[in-house]
Coordinates of C-alpha atoms and ligand atoms in Angstrom, one line a residue:
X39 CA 17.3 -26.0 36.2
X40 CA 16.0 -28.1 39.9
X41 CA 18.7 -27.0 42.0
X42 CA 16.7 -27.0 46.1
X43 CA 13.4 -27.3 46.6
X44 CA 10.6 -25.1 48.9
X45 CA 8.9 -27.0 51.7
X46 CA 5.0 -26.3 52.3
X47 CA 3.3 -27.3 55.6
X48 CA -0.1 -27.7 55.2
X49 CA -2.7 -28.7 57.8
X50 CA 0.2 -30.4 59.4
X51 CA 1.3 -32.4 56.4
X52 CA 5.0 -31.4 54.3
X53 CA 5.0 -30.9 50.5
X54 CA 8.2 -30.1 48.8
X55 CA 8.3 -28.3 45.8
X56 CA 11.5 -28.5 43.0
X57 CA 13.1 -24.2 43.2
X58 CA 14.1 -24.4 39.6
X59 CA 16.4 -21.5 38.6
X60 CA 17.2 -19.6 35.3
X61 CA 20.1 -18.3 33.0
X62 CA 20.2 -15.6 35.4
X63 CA 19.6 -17.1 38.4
X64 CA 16.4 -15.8 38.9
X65 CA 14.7 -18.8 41.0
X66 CA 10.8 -19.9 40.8
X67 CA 8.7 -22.8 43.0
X68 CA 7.4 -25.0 40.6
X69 CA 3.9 -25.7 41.9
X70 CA 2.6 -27.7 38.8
X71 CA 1.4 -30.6 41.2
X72 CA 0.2 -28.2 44.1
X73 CA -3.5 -28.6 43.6
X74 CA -4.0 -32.3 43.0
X75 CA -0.9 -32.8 46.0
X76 CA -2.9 -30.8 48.6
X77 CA -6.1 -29.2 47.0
X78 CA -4.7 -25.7 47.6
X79 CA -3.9 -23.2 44.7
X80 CA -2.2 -20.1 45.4
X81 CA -3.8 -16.4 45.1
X82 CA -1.9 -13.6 43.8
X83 CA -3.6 -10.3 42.6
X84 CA -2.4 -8.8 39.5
X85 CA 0.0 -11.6 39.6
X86 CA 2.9 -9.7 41.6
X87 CA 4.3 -13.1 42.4
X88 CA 3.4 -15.3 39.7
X89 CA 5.5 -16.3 36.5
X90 CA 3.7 -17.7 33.8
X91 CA 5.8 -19.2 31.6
X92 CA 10.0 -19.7 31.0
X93 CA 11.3 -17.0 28.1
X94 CA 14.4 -17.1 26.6
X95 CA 13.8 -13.5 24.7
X96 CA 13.8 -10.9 27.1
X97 CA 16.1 -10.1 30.6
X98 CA 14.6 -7.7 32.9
X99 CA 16.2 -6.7 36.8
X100 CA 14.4 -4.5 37.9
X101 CA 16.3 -3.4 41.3
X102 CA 19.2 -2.8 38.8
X103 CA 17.1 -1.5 35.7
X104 CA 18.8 -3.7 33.4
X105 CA 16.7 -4.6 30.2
X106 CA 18.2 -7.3 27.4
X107 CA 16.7 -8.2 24.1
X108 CA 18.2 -12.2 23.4
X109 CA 21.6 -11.2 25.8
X110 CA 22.1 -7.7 24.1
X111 CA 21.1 -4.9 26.5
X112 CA 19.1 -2.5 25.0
X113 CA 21.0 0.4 25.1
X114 CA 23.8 -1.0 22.8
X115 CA 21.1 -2.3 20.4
X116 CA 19.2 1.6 20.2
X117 CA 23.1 2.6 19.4
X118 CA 24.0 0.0 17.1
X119 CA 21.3 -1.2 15.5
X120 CA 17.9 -0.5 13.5
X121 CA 14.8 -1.3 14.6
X122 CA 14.6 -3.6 11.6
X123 CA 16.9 -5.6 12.8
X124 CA 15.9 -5.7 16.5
X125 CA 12.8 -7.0 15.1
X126 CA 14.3 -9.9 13.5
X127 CA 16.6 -10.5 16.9
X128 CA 13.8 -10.8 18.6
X129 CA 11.5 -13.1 16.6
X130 CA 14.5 -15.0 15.3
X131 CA 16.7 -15.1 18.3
X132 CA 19.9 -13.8 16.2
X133 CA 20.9 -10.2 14.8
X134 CA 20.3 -11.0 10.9
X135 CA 23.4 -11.3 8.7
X136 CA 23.8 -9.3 5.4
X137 CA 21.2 -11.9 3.4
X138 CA 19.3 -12.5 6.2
X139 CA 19.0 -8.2 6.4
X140 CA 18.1 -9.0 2.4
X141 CA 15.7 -11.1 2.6
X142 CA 14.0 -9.5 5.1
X143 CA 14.0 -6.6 3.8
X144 CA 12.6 -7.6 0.9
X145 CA 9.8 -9.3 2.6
X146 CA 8.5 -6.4 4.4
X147 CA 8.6 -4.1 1.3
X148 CA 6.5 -6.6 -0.2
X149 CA 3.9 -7.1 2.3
X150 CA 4.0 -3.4 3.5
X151 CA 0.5 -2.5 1.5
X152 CA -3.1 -3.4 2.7
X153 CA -5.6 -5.6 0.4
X154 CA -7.7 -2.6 -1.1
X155 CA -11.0 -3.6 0.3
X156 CA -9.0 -3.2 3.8
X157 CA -8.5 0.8 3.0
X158 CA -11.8 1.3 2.2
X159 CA -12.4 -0.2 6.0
X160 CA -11.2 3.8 7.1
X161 CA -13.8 5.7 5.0
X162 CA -16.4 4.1 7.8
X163 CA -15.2 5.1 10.8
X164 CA -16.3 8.2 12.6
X165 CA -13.3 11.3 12.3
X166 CA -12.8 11.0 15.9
X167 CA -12.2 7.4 15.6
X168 CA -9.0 7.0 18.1
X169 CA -6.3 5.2 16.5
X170 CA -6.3 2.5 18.0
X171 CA -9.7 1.1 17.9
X172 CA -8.6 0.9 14.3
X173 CA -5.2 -0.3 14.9
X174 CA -6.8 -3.9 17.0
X175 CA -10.1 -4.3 14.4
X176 CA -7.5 -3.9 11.2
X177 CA -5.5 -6.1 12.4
X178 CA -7.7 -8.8 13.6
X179 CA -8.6 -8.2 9.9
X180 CA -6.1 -9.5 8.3
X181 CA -7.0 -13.2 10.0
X182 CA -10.0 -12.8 7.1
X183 CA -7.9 -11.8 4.2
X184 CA -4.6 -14.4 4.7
X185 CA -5.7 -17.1 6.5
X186 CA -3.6 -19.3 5.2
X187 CA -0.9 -17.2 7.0
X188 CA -2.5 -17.2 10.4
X189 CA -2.4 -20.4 11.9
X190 CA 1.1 -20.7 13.0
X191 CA 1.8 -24.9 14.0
X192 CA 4.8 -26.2 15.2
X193 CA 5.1 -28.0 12.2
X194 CA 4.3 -26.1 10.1
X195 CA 7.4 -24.7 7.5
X196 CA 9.0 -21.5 9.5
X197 CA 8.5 -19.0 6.5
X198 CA 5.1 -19.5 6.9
X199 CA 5.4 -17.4 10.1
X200 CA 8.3 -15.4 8.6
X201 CA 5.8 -13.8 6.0
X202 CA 2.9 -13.5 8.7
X203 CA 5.3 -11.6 10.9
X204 CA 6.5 -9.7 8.2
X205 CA 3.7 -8.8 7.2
X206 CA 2.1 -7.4 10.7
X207 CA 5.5 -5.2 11.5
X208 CA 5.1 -3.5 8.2
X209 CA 1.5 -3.6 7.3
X210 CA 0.9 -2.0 11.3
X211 CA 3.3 0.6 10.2
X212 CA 1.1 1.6 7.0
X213 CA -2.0 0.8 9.0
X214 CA -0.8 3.6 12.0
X215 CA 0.0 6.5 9.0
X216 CA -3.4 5.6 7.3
X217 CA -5.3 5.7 10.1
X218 CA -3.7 9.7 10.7
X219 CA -4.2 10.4 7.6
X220 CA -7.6 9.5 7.6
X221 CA -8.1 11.6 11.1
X222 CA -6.8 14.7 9.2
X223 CA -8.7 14.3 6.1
X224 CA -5.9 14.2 4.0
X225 CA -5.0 11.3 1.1
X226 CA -3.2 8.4 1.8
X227 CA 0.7 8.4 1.0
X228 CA 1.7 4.8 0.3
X229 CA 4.8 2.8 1.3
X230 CA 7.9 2.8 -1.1
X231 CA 10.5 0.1 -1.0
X232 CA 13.4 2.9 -1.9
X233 CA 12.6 4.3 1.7
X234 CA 13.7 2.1 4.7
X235 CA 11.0 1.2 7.7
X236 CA 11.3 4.7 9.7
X237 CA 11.5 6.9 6.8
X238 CA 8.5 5.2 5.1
X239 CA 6.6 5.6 8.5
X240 CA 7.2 9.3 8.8
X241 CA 6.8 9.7 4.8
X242 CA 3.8 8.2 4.8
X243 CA 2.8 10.2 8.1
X244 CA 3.5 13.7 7.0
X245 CA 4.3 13.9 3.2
X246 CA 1.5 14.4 1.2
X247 CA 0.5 14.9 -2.9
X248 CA 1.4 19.3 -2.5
X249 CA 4.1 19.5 0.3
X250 CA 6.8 16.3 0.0
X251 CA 7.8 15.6 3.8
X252 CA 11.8 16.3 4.7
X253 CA 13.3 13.3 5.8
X254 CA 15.8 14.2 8.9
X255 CA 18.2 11.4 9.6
X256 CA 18.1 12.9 13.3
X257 CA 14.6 12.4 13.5
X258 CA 14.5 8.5 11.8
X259 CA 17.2 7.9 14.3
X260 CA 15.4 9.5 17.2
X261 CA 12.3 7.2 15.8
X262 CA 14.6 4.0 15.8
X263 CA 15.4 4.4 19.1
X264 CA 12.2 4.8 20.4
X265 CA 10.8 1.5 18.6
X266 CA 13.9 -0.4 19.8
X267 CA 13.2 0.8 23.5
X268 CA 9.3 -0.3 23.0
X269 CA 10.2 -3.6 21.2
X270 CA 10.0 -6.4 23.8
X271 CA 9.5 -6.1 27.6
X272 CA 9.1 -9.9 28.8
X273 CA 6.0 -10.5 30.6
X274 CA 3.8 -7.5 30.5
X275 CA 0.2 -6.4 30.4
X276 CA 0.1 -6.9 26.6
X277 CA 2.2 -9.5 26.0
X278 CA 0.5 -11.7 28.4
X279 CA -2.7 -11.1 26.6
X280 CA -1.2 -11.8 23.2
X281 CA 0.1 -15.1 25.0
X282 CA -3.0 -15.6 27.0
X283 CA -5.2 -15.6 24.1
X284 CA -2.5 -17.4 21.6
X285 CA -2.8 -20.4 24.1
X286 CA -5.9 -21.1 23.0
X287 CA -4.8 -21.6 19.3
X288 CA -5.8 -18.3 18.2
X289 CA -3.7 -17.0 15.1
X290 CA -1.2 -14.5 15.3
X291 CA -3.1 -11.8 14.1
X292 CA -6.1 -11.8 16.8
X293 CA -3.6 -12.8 19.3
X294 CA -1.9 -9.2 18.3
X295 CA -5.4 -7.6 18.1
X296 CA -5.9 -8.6 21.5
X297 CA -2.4 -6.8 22.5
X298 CA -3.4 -3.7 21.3
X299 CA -6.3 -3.6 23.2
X300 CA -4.6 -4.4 26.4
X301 CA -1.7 -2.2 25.4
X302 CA -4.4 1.3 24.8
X303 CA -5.5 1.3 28.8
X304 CA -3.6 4.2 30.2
X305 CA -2.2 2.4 33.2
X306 CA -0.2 0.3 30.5
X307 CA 0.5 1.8 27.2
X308 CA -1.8 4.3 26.9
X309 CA -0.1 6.5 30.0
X310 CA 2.2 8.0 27.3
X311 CA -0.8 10.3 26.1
X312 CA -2.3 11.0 29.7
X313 CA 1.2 12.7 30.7
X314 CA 1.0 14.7 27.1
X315 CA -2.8 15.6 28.8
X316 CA -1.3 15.7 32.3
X317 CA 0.8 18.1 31.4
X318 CA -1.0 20.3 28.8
X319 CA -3.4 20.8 31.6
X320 CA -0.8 21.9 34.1
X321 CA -0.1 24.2 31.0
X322 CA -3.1 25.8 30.4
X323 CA -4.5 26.1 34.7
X324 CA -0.9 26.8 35.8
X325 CA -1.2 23.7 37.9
X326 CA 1.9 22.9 40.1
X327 CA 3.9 19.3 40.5
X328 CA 3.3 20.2 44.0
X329 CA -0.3 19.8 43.4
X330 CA -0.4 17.6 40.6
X331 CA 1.7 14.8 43.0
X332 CA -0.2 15.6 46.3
X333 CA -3.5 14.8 44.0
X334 CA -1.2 11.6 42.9
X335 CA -0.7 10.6 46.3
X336 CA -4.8 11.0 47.6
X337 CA -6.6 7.7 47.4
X338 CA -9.9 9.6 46.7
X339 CA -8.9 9.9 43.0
X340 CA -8.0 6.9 40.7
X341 CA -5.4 9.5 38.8
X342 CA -1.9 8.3 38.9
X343 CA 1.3 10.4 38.1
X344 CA 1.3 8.8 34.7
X345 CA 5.0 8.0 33.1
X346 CA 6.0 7.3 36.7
X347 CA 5.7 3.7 38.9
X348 CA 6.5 0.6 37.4
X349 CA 5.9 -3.0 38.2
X350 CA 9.2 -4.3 37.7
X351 CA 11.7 -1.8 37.5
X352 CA 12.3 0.0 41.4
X353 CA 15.2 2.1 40.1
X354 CA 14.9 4.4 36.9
X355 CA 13.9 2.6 33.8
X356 CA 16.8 2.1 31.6
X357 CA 14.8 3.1 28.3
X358 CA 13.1 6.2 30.4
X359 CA 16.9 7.5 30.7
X360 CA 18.0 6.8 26.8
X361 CA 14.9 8.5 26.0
X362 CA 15.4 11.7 27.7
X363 CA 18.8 12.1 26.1
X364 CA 16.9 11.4 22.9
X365 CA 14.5 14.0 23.9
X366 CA 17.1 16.9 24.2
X367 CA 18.5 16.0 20.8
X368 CA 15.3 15.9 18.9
X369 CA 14.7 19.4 20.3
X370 CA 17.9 21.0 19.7
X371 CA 18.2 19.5 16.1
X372 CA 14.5 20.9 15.2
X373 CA 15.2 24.1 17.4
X374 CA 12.2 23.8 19.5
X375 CA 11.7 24.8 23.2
X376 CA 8.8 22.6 24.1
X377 CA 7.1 24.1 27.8
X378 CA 5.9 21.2 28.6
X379 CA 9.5 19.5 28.5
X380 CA 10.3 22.1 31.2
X381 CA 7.1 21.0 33.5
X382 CA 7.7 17.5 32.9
X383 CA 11.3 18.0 34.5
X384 CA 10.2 20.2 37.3
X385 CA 7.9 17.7 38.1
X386 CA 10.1 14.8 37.6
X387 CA 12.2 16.5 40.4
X388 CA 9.9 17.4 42.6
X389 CA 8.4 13.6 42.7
X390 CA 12.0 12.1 43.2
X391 CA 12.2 14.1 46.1
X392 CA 8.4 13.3 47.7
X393 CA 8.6 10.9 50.9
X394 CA 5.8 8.7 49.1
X395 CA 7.1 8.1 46.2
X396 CA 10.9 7.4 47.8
X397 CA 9.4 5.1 49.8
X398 CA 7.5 3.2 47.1
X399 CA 10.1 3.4 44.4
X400 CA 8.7 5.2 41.6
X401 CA 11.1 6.6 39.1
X402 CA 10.1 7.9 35.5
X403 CA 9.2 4.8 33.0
X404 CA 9.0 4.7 29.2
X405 CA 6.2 6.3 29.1
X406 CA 7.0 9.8 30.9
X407 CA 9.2 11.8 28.1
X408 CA 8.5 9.6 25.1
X409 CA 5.3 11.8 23.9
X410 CA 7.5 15.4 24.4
X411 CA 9.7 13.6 21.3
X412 CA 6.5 12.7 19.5
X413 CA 4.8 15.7 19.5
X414 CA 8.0 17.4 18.6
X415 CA 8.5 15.0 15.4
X416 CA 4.6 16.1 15.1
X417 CA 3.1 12.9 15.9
X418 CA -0.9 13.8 17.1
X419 CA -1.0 12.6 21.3
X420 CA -4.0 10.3 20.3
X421 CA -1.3 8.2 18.1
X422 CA 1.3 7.6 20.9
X423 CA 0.1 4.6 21.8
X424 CA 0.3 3.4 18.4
X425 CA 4.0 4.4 18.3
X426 CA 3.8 2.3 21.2
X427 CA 2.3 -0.7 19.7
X428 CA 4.8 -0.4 16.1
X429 CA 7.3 -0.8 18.8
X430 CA 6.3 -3.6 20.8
X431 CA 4.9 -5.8 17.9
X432 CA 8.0 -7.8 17.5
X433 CA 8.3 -8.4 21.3
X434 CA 4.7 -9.8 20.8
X435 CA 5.5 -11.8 17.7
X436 CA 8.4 -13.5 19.5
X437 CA 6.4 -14.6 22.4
X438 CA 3.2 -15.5 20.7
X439 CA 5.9 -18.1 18.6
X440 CA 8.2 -19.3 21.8
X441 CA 4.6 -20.1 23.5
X442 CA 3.5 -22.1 20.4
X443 CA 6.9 -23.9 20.3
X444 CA 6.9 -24.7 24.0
X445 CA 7.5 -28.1 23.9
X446 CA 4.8 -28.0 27.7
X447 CA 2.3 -25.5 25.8
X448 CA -1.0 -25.3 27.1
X449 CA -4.1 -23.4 27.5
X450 CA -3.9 -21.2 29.6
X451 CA -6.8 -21.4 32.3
X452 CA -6.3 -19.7 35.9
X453 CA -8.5 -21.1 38.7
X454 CA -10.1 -19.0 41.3
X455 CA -11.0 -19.0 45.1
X456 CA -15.3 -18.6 44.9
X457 CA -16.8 -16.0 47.8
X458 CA -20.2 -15.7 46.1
X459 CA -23.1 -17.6 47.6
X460 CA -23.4 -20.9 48.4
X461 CA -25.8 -23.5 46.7
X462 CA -29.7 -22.2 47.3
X463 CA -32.7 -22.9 44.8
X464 CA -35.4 -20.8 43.1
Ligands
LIG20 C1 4.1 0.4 30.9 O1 4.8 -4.1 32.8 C2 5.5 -3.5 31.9 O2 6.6 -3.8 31.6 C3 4.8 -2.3 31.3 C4 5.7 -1.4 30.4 C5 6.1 -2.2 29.1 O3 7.1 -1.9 28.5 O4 5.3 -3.1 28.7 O5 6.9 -1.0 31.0 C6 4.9 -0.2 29.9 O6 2.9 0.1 31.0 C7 4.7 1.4 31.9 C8 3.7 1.9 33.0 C9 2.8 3.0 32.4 N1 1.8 3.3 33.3 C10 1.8 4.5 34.0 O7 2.7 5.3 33.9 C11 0.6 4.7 34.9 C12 1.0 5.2 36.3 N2 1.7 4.1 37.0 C13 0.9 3.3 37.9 O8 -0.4 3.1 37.6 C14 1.7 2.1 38.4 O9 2.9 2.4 38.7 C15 1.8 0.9 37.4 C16 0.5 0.5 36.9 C17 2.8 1.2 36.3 C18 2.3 -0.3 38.2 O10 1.4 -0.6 39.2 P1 1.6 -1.8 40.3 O11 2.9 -2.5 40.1 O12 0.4 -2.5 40.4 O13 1.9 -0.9 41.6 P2 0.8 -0.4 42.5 O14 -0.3 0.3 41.8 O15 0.4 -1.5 43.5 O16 1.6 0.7 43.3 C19 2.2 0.4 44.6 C20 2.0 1.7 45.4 C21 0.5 2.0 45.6 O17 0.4 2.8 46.7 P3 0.0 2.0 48.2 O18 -1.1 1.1 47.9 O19 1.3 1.3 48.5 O20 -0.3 3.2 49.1 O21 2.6 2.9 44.7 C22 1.5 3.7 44.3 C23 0.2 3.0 44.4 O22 -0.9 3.8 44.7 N3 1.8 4.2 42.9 C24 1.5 5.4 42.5 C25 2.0 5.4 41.1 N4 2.5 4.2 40.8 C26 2.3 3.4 41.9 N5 1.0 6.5 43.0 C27 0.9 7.6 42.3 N6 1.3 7.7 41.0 C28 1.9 6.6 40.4 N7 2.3 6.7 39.1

């Protein structure tokens, strides 16, 4: 990939450094030598500059808001394709063929139930428990009931890890409609293998022992969609923590636990409830965007417009545009005229057209019309992020196992610049 290299003068003295390029001729200065070559390291907040690692599973331009799971952009793969099988893309690197479909079909329907003693696990936690508190500690759980599917190794057989991931994407799934069930005090509604992975969620979601739950193929479509849009999104807040943590040898299981988390802080995944919240409370105070952005804008507040700014993408976000088609359909096809889908536009518009958010770029992202579709399915705003994490679980399965294959794997182990004070004595 060393095509020219990048020249550093320091205190007087040249360094060069190899400008290695990628697949899509993205380029990078490999500084793997800098420190010990000049005793510099380079310092980069929130890493805006910094790549951490070579991928071959994800595609992102941001200028041009093109997003590509393997080579497939993503908008072919939400048309063509179920989630399912966008799973299995990305962990596997190829859309399944008919016996690969099979067998992995069958291998999610039989690891799609929790060990018992996990589902008593729910009767403990508090009603207001949000979701996904339980979501990280059940599934850093499941490191103490199959450890013997945790520790993924290079050399170890691949169905090892075939089962383990198998068994997080549809044990999360029964995990998420659990933990709602348990929030409304109703029974638990199990997984069945004559239901495919959407239907089951839903199914499990909203049917229950007195009123058996319609299944819309509009709606499991609609749901598809939504987890192929979520599924991988190269080097993100989460997905740098699942990697982060996996370098240390972690198993797959806390290394996802450990995604979750970073995935529930609402200037990552979590900002898909605060612009439900956002906009219910425009709702109820007859707030205006007008306001709402001005307040967006101050620097006395730490609130954001939530669903809108993104770190990569300085054009609309490819998914944020599939999803608000997706958004009308749901609607029409359940015949509901959602207010807040009517306040989210205005104030879509009205930001689009604000000097300070021209100037800095910031268009809609996943996050800003995904919830109107959720709450119109009747998915509770606490469990969005949770929709959120179903979806991106391959994406963090497929990274967790290209770091672990990555033939220059290591620990990963930042260094810092010190400011505090200097050497003094009690
Ligand atoms: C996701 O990384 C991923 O790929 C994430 C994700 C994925 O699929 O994994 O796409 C999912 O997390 C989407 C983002 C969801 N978060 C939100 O919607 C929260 C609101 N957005 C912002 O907090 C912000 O845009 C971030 C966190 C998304 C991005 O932050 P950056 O890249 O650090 O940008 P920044 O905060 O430095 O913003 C640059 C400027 C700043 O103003 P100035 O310092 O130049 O004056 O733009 C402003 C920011 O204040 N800004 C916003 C804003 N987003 C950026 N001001 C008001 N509202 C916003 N939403």
């Amino acid at each position: 990939m060393e095509k020219s290299k990048a020249k550093f003068i320091i205190d007087g003295k040249e360094f060069e450094y190899p400008l290695i390029e990628g697949t899509e001729n993205e380029r990078a200065i490999d500084i793997s030598t800098l420190r010990s070559d000049t005793g510099c390291i380079t310092l980069d907040y929130g890493y805006m500059n910094t790549g951490a690692c070579t991928s071959a599973i994800t595609y992102l331009d941001g200028e041009n808001g093109v997003l590509r799971y393997r080579g497939y952009p993503v908008e072919e793969l939400a048309e063509k394709l179920e989630f399912v099988s966008v799973a299995y893309l990305l962990v596997n690197g190829k859309i399944p063929n008919n016996s690969e479909r099979k067998e992995w079909s069958r291998l999610l329907n039989k690891h799609s139930i929790i060990h018992e003693d996990m589902r008593h696990f729910f009767y403990r936690y508090p009603e207001h428990a949000h979701p996904m508190a339980i979501l990280s500690a059940m599934v850093v759980s499941l490191s103490a009931f199959y450890p013997e599917l945790s520790q993924h190794r290079p050399e170890e057989p691949e169905e090892q890890l075939d089962i383990a991931a198998a068994r997080l994407i549809s044990m999360l799934r029964t995990i998420a409609a659990f933990s709602y069930k348990k929030s409304i005090g109703e029974p638990f509604v199990y997984p069945q293998h004559s239901l495919k992975y959407c239907e089951n969620f839903l199914n499990m979601m909203f049917s229950s022992p007195v009123i058996p739950y319609e299944i819309k193929p509009e709606i499991t479509k609609a749901l598809n969609v939504l987890l192929i849009l979520h599924a991988d999104h190269e080097q993100n807040c989460s997905t740098s923590a699942v990697r982060l943590v996996g370098s240390a040898r972690v198993n797959l299981y806390a290394s996802v636990a450990a995604g979750i988390c970073a995935l529930w802080g609402p200037l990552h995944g979590g900002a898909n409830q605060m612009v439900i919240e956002m906009l219910e409370e425009m709702r109820a105070k007859g707030i205006s965007a007008k306001e709402v952005i001005e307040k967006a804008k101050s620097r006395d507040t730490a609130f954001r417009l939530y669903g809108f700014g993104h770190r990569v993408y300085k054009s609309y976000d490819p998914r944020a545009k599939v999803i608000k088609k997706v958004c009308d359909d749901v609607l029409k096809v359940l015949n509901i005229n959602d207010p807040l889908l009517e306040i989210a536009k205005k104030l879509e518009e009205a930001a689009l057209c604000d000097e300070f958010f021209i100037e800095r770029n910031l268009y809609p992202n996943v996050d800003f019309y995904s919830g109107i579709i959720y709450r119109a399915i009747g998915i509770p705003k606490e469990m969005f992020t949770v929709l959120f994490a179903l979806g991106r679980l391959p994406g963090w399965i497929a990274q967790w196992k290209e770091a672990r294959e990555d033939c220059s794997f290591k620990i990963q182990r930042p260094r810092q610049i010190y400011v505090g004070p200097q050497n003094r004595h009690v």
